Short mmCIF file of N, CA and C in Angstrom, two decimals:
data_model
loop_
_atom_site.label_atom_id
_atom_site.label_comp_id
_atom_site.label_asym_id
_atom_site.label_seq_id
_atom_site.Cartn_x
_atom_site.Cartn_y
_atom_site.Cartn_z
N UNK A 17 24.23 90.65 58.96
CA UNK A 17 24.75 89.29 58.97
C UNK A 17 24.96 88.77 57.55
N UNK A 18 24.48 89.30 56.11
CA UNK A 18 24.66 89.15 55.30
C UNK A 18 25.90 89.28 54.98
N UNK A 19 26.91 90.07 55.17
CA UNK A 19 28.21 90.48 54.66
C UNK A 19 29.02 89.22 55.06
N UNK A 20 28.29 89.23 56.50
CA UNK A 20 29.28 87.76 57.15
C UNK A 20 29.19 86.83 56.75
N UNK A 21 27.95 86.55 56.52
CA UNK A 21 27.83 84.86 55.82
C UNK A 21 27.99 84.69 55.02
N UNK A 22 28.18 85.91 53.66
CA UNK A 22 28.63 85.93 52.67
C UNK A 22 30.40 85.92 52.35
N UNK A 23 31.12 86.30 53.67
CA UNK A 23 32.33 86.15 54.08
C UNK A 23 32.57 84.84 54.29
N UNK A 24 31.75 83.99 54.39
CA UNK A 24 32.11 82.50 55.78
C UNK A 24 31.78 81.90 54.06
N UNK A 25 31.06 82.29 53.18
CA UNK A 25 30.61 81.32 52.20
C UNK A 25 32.12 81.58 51.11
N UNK A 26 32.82 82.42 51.22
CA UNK A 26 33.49 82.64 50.00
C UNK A 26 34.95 81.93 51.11
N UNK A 27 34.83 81.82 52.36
CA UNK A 27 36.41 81.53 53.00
C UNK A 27 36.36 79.97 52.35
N UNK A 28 35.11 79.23 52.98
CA UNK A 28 34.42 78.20 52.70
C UNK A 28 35.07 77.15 51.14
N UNK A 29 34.75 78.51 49.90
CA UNK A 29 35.16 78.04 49.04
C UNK A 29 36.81 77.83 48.34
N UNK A 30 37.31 78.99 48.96
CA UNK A 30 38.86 78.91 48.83
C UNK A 30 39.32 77.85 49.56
N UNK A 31 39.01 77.57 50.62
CA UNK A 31 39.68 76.00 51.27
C UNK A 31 39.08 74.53 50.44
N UNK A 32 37.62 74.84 49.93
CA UNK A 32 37.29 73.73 49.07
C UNK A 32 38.29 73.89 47.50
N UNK A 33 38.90 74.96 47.27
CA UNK A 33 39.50 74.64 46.42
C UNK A 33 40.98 74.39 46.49
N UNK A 34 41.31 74.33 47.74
CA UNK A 34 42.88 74.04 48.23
C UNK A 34 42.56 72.53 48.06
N UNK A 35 43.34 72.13 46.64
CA UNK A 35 43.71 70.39 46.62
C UNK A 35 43.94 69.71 47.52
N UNK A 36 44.98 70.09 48.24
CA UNK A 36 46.00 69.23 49.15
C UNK A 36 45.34 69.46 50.52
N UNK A 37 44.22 70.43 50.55
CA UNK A 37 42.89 69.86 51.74
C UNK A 37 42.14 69.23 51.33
N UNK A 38 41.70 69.26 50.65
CA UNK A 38 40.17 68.30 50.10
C UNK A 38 41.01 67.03 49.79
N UNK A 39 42.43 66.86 49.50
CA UNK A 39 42.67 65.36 49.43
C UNK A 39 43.05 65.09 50.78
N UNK A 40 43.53 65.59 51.55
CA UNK A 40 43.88 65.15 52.85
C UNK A 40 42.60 64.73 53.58
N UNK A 41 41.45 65.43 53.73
CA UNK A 41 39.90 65.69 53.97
C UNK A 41 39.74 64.15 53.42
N UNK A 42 39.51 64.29 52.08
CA UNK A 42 38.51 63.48 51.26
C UNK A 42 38.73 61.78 51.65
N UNK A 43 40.33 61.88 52.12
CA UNK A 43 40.88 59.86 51.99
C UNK A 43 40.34 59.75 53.33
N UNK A 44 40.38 60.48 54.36
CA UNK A 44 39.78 59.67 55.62
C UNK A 44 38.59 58.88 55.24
N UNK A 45 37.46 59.37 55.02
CA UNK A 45 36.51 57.83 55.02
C UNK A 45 36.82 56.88 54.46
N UNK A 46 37.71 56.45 53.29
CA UNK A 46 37.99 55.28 52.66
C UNK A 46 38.97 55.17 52.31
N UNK A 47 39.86 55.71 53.68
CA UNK A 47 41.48 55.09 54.15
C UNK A 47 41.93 54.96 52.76
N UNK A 48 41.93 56.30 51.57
CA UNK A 48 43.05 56.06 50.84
C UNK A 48 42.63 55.58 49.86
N UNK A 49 41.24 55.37 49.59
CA UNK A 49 41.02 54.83 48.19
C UNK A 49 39.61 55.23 47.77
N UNK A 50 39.37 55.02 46.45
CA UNK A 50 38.47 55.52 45.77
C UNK A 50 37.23 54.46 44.71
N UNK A 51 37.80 53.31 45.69
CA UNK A 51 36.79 52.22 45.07
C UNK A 51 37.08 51.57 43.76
N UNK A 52 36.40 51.34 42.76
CA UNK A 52 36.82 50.72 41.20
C UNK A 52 36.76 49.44 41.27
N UNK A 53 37.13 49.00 40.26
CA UNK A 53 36.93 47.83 39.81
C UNK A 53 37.94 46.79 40.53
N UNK A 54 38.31 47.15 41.73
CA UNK A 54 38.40 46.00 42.45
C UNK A 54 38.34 45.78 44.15
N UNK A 55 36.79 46.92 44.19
CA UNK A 55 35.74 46.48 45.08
C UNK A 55 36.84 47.31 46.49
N UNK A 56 37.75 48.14 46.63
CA UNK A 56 38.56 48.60 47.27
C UNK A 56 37.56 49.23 48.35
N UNK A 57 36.78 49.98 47.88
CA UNK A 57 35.99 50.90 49.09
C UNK A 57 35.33 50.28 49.82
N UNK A 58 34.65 48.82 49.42
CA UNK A 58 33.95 47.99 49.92
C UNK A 58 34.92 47.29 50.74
N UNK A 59 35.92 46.95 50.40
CA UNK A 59 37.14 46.19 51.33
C UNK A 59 37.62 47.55 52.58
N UNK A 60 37.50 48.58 51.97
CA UNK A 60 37.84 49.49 53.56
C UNK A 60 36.96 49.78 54.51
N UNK A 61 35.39 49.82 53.71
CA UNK A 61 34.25 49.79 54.76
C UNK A 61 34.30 48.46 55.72
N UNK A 62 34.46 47.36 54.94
CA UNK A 62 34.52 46.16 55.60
C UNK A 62 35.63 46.30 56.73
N UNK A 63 36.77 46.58 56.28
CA UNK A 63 38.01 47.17 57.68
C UNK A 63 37.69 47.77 58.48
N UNK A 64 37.15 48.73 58.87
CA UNK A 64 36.65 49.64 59.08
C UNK A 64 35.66 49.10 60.37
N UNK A 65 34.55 48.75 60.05
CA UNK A 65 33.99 47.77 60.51
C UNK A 65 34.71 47.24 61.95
N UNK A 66 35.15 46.25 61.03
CA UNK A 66 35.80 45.55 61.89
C UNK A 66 36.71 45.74 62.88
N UNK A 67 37.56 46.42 62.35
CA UNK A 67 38.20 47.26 63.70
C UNK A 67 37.61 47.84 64.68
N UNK A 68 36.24 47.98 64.37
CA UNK A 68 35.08 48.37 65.33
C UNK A 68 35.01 47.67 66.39
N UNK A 69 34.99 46.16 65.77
CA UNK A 69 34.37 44.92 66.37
C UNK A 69 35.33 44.06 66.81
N UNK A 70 36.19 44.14 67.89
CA UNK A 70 37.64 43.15 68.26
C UNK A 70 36.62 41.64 68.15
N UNK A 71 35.52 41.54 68.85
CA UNK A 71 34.89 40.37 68.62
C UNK A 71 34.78 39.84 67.16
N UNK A 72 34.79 40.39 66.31
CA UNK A 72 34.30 39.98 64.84
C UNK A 72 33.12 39.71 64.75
N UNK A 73 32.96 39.68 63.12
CA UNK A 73 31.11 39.54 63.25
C UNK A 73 31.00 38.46 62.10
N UNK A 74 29.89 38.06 62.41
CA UNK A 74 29.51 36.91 60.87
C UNK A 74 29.51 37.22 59.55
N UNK A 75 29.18 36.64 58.42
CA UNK A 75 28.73 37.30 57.22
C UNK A 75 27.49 38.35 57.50
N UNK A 76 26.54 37.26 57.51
CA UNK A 76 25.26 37.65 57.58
C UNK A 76 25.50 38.90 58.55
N UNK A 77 25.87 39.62 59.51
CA UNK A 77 26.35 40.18 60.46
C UNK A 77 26.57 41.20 59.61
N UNK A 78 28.20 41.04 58.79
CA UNK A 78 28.70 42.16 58.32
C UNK A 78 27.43 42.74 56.56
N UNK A 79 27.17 41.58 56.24
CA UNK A 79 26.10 41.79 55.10
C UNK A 79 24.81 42.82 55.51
N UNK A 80 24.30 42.68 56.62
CA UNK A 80 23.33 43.88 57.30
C UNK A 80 23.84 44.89 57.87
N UNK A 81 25.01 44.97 58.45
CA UNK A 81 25.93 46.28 59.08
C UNK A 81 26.43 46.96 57.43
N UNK A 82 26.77 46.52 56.82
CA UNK A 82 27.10 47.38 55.67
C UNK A 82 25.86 47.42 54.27
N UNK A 83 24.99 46.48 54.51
CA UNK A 83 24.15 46.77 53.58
C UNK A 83 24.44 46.61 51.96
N UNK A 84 24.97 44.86 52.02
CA UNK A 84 25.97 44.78 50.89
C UNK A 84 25.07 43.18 50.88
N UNK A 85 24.90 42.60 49.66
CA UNK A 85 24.68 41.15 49.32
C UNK A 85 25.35 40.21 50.17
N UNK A 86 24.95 39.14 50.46
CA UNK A 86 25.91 38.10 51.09
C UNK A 86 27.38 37.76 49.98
N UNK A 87 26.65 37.99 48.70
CA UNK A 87 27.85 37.13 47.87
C UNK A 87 29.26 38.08 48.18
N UNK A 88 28.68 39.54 47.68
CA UNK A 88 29.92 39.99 47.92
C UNK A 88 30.37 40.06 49.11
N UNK A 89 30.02 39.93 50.58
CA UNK A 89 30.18 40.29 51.63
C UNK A 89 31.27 38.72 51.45
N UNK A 90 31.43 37.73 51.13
CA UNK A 90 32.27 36.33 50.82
C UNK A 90 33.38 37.07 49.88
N UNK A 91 32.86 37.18 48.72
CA UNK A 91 34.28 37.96 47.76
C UNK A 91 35.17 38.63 48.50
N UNK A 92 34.82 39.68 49.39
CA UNK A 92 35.53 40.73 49.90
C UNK A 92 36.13 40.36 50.90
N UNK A 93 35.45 39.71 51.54
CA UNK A 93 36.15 38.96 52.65
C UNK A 93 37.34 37.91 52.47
N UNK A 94 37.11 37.19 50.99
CA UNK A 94 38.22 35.95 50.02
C UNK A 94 39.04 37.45 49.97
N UNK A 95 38.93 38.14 49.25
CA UNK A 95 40.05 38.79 49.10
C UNK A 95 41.16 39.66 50.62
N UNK A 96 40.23 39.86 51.24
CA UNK A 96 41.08 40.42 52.62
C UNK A 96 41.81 39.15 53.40
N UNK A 97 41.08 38.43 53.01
CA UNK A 97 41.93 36.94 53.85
C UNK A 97 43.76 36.90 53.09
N UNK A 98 43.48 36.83 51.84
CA UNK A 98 44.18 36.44 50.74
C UNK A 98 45.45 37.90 51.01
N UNK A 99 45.06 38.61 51.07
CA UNK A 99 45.68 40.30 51.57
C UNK A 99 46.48 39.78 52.80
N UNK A 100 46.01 39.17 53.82
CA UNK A 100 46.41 38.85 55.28
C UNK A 100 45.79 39.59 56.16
N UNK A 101 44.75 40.24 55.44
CA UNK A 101 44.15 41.64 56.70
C UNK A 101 43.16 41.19 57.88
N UNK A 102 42.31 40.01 57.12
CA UNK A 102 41.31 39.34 58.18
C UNK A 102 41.63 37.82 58.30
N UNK A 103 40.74 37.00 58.89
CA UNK A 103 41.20 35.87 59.46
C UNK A 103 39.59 35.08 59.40
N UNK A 104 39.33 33.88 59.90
CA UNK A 104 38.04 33.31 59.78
C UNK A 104 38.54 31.97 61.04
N UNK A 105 37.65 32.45 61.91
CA UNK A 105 37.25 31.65 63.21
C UNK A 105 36.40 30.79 63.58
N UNK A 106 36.27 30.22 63.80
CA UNK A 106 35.11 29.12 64.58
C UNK A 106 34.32 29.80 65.89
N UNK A 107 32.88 30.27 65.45
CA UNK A 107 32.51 31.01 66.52
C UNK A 107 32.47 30.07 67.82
N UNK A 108 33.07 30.64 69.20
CA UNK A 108 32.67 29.84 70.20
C UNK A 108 31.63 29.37 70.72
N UNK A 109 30.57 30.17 70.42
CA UNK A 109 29.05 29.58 71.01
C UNK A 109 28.46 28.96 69.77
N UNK A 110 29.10 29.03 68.46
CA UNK A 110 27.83 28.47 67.43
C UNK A 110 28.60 27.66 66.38
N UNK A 111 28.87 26.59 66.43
CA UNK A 111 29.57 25.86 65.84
C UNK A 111 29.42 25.17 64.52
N UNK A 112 28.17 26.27 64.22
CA UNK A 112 27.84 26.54 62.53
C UNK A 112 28.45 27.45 62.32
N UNK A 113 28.87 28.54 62.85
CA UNK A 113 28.61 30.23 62.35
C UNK A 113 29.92 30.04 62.59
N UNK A 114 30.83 31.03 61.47
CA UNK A 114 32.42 31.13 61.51
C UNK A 114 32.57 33.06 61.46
N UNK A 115 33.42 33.13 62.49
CA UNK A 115 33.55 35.21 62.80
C UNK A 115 34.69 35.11 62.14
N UNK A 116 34.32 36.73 61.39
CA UNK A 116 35.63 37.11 60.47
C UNK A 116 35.90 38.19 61.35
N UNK A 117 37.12 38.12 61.65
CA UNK A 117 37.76 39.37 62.25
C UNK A 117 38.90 40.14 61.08
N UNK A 118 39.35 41.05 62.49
CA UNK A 118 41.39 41.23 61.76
C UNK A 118 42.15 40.58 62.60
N UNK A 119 43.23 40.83 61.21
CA UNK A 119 44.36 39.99 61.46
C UNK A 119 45.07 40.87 62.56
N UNK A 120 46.22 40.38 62.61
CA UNK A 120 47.24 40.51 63.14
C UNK A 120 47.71 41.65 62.19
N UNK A 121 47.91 41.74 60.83
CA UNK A 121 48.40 42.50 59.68
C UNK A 121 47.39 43.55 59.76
N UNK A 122 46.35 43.12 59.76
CA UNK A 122 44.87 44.17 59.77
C UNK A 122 44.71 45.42 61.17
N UNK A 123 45.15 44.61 62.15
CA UNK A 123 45.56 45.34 63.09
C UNK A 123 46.58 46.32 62.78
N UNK A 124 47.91 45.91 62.38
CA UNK A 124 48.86 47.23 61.88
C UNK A 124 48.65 48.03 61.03
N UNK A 125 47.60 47.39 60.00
CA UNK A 125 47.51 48.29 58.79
C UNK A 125 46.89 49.67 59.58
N UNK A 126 45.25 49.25 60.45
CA UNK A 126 44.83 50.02 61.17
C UNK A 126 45.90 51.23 62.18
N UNK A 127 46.58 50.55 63.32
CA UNK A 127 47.93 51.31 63.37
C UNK A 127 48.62 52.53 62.73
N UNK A 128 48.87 51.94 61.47
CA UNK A 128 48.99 53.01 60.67
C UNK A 128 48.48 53.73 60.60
N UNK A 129 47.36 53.46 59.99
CA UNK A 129 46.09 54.68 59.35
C UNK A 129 46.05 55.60 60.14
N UNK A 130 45.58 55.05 61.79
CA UNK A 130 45.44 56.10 62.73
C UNK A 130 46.79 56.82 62.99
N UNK A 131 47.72 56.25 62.37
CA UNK A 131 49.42 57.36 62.95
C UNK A 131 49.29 58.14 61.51
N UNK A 132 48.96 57.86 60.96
CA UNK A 132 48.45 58.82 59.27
C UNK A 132 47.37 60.15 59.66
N UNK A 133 46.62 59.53 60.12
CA UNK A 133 45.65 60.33 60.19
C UNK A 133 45.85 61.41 61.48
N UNK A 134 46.34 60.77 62.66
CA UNK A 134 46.75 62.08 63.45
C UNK A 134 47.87 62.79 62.69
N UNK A 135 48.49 61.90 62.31
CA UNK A 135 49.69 63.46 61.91
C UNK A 135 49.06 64.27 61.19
N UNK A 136 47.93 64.18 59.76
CA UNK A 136 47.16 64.79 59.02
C UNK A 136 46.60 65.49 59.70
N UNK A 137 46.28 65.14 60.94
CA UNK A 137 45.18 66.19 61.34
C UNK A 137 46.20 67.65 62.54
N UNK A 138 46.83 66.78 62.53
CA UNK A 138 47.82 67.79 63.47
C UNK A 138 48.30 68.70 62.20
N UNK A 139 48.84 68.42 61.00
CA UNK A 139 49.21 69.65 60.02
C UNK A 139 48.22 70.38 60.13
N UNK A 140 46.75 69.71 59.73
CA UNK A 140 45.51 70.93 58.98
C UNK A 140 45.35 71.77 60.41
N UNK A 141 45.54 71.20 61.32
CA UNK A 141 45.32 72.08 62.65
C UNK A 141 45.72 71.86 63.92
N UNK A 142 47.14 71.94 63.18
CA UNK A 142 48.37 72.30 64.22
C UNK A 142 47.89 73.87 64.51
N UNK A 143 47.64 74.75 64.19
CA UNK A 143 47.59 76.46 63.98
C UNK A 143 46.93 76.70 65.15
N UNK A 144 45.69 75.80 65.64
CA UNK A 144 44.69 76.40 66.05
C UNK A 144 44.93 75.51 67.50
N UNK A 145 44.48 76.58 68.69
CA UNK A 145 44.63 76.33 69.80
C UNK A 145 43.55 74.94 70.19
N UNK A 146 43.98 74.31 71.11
CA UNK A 146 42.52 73.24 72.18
C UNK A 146 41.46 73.70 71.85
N UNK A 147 41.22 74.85 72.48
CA UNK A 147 40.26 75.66 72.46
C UNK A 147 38.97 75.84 71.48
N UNK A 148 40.36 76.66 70.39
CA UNK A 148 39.74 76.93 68.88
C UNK A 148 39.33 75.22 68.13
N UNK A 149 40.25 74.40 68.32
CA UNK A 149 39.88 73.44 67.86
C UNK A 149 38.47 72.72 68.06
N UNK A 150 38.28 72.84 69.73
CA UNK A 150 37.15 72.47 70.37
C UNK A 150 35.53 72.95 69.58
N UNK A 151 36.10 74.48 69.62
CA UNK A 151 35.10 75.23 69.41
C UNK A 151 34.95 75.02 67.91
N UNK A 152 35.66 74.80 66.65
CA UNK A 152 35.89 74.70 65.57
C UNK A 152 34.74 73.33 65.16
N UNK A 153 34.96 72.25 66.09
CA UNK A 153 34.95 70.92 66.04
C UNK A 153 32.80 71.34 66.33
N UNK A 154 32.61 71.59 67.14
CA UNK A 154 31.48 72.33 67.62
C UNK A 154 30.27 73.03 66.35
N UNK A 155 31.34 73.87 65.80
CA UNK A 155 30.55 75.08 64.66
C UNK A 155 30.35 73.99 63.78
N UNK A 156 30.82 73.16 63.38
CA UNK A 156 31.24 72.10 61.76
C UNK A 156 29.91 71.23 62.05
N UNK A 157 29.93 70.85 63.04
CA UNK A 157 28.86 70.04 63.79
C UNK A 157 27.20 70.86 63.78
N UNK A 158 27.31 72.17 63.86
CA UNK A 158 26.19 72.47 63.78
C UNK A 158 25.60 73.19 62.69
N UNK A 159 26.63 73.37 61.74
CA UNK A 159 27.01 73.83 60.23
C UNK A 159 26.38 72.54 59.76
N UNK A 160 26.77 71.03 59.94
CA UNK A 160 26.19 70.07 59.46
C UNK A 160 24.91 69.53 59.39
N UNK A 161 24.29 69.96 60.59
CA UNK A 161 23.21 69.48 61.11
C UNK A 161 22.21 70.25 60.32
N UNK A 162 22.39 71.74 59.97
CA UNK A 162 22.06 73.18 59.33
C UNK A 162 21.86 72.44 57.79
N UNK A 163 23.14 71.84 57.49
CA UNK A 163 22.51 71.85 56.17
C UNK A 163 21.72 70.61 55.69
N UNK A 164 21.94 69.09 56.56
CA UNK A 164 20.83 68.67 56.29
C UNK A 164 19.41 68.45 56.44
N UNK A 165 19.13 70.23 57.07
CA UNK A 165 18.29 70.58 56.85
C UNK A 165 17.57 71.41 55.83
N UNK A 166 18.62 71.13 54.97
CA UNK A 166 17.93 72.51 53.85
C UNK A 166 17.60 71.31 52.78
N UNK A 167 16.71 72.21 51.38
CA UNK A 167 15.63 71.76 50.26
C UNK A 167 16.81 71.50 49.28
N UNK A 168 17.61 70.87 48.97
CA UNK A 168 19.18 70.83 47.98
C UNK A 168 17.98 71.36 46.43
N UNK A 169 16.72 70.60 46.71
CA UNK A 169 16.60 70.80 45.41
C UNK A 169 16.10 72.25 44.91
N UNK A 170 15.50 72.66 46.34
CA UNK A 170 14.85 74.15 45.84
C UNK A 170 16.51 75.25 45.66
N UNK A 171 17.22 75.00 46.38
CA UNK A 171 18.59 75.35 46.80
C UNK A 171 19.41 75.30 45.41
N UNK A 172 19.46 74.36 44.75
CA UNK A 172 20.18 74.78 43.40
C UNK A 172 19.80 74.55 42.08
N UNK A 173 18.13 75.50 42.46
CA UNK A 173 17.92 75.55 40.75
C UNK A 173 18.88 76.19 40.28
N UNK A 174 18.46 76.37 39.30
CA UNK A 174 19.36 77.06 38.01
C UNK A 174 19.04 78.73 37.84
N UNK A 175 19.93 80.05 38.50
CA UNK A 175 19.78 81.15 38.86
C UNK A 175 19.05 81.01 40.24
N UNK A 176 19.32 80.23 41.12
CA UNK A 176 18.72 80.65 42.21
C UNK A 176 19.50 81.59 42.71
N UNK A 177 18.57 82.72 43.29
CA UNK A 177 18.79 84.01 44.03
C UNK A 177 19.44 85.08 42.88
N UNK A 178 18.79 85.05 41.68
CA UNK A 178 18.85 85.78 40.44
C UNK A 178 17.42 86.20 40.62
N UNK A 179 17.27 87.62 39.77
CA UNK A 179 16.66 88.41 39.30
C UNK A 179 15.55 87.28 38.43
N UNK A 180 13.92 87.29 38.76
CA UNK A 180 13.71 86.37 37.61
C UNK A 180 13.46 86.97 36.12
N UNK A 181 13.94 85.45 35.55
CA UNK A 181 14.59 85.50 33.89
C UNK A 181 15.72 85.63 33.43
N UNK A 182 16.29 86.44 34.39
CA UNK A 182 17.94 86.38 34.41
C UNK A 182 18.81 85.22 34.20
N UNK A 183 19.15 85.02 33.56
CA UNK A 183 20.51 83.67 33.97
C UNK A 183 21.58 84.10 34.59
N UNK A 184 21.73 83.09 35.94
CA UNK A 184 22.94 83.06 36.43
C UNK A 184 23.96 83.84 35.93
N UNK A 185 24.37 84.81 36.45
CA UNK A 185 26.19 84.79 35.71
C UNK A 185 27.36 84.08 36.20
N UNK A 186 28.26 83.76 35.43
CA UNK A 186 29.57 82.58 35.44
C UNK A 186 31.11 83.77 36.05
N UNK A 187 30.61 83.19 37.25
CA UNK A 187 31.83 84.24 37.93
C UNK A 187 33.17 83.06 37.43
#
């Protein structure tokens, strides 16, 4: 089983080094962006979210679901309003508490994404049958589970699985 897994580890790395997978891969969680200095990743988690939630949720709500300060959970929200993506309601039962949802715009943007993202996923695996996909979808899943079970730190000293004293060699 060594030859094989040593097969599955080197296929592994040639697809991690195919760009135009790892960028296709990489934008799904944050629909396309990479965060910076103007709080972008935090504005797609917040989308994100919400599209979850057709009800909408409060600050305080979205401030514990994402695990973000109240202040910014207000900034981000000023700015998605200002975008047209979300909206701010008068909750019906609490006539203190105001629900931020999506918009109408927020809704299409979403729309999109998901007509983005199936077609993306239909290129990377158009190839592969129901089946294979199923079963594909399955292995990744238990490939995942596998590795957060392992020691990362005992896992990449420096020459691990070298001769000791040896240093690593730089393939």
């Amino acid at each position: 089983m060594t030859d094989g897994s040593r097969d599955l580890l080197e296929s592994f790395g040639k697809l991690l080094q195919n760009r135009a997978f790892l960028m296709a891969v990489g934008h799904q969680a944050g629909m396309g962006g990479h965060g910076g200095p103007n709080g972008r990743r935090g504005q797609g988690r917040l989308l994100k979210v919400l599209a979850k939630t057709p009800d909408g949720l409060t600050n305080a709500e979205i401030a514990e679901v994402l695990d973000i300060r109240p202040s910014s959970v207000s900034a981000t929200i000023n700015r998605l309003e200002e975008a047209g993506f979300v909206e701010r309601v008068p909750s019906p039962t609490d006539k203190r508490a105001i629900i931020v949802r999506l918009s109408q715009r927020g809704h299409e943007l979403f729309d999109q994404y998901h007509e983005h993202k199936d077609d993306v996923a239909d290129q990377l695996f158009g190839g592969l049958t129901a089946d294979e996909q199923v079963q594909l979808e399955q292995l990744l899943t238990k490939l995942s589970h596998q590795i957060s079970d392992l020691d990362w730190d005992d896992f990449m000293q420096r020459g691990h699985g070298w001769p000791h004293g040896m240093d690593r060699p730089r393939f």
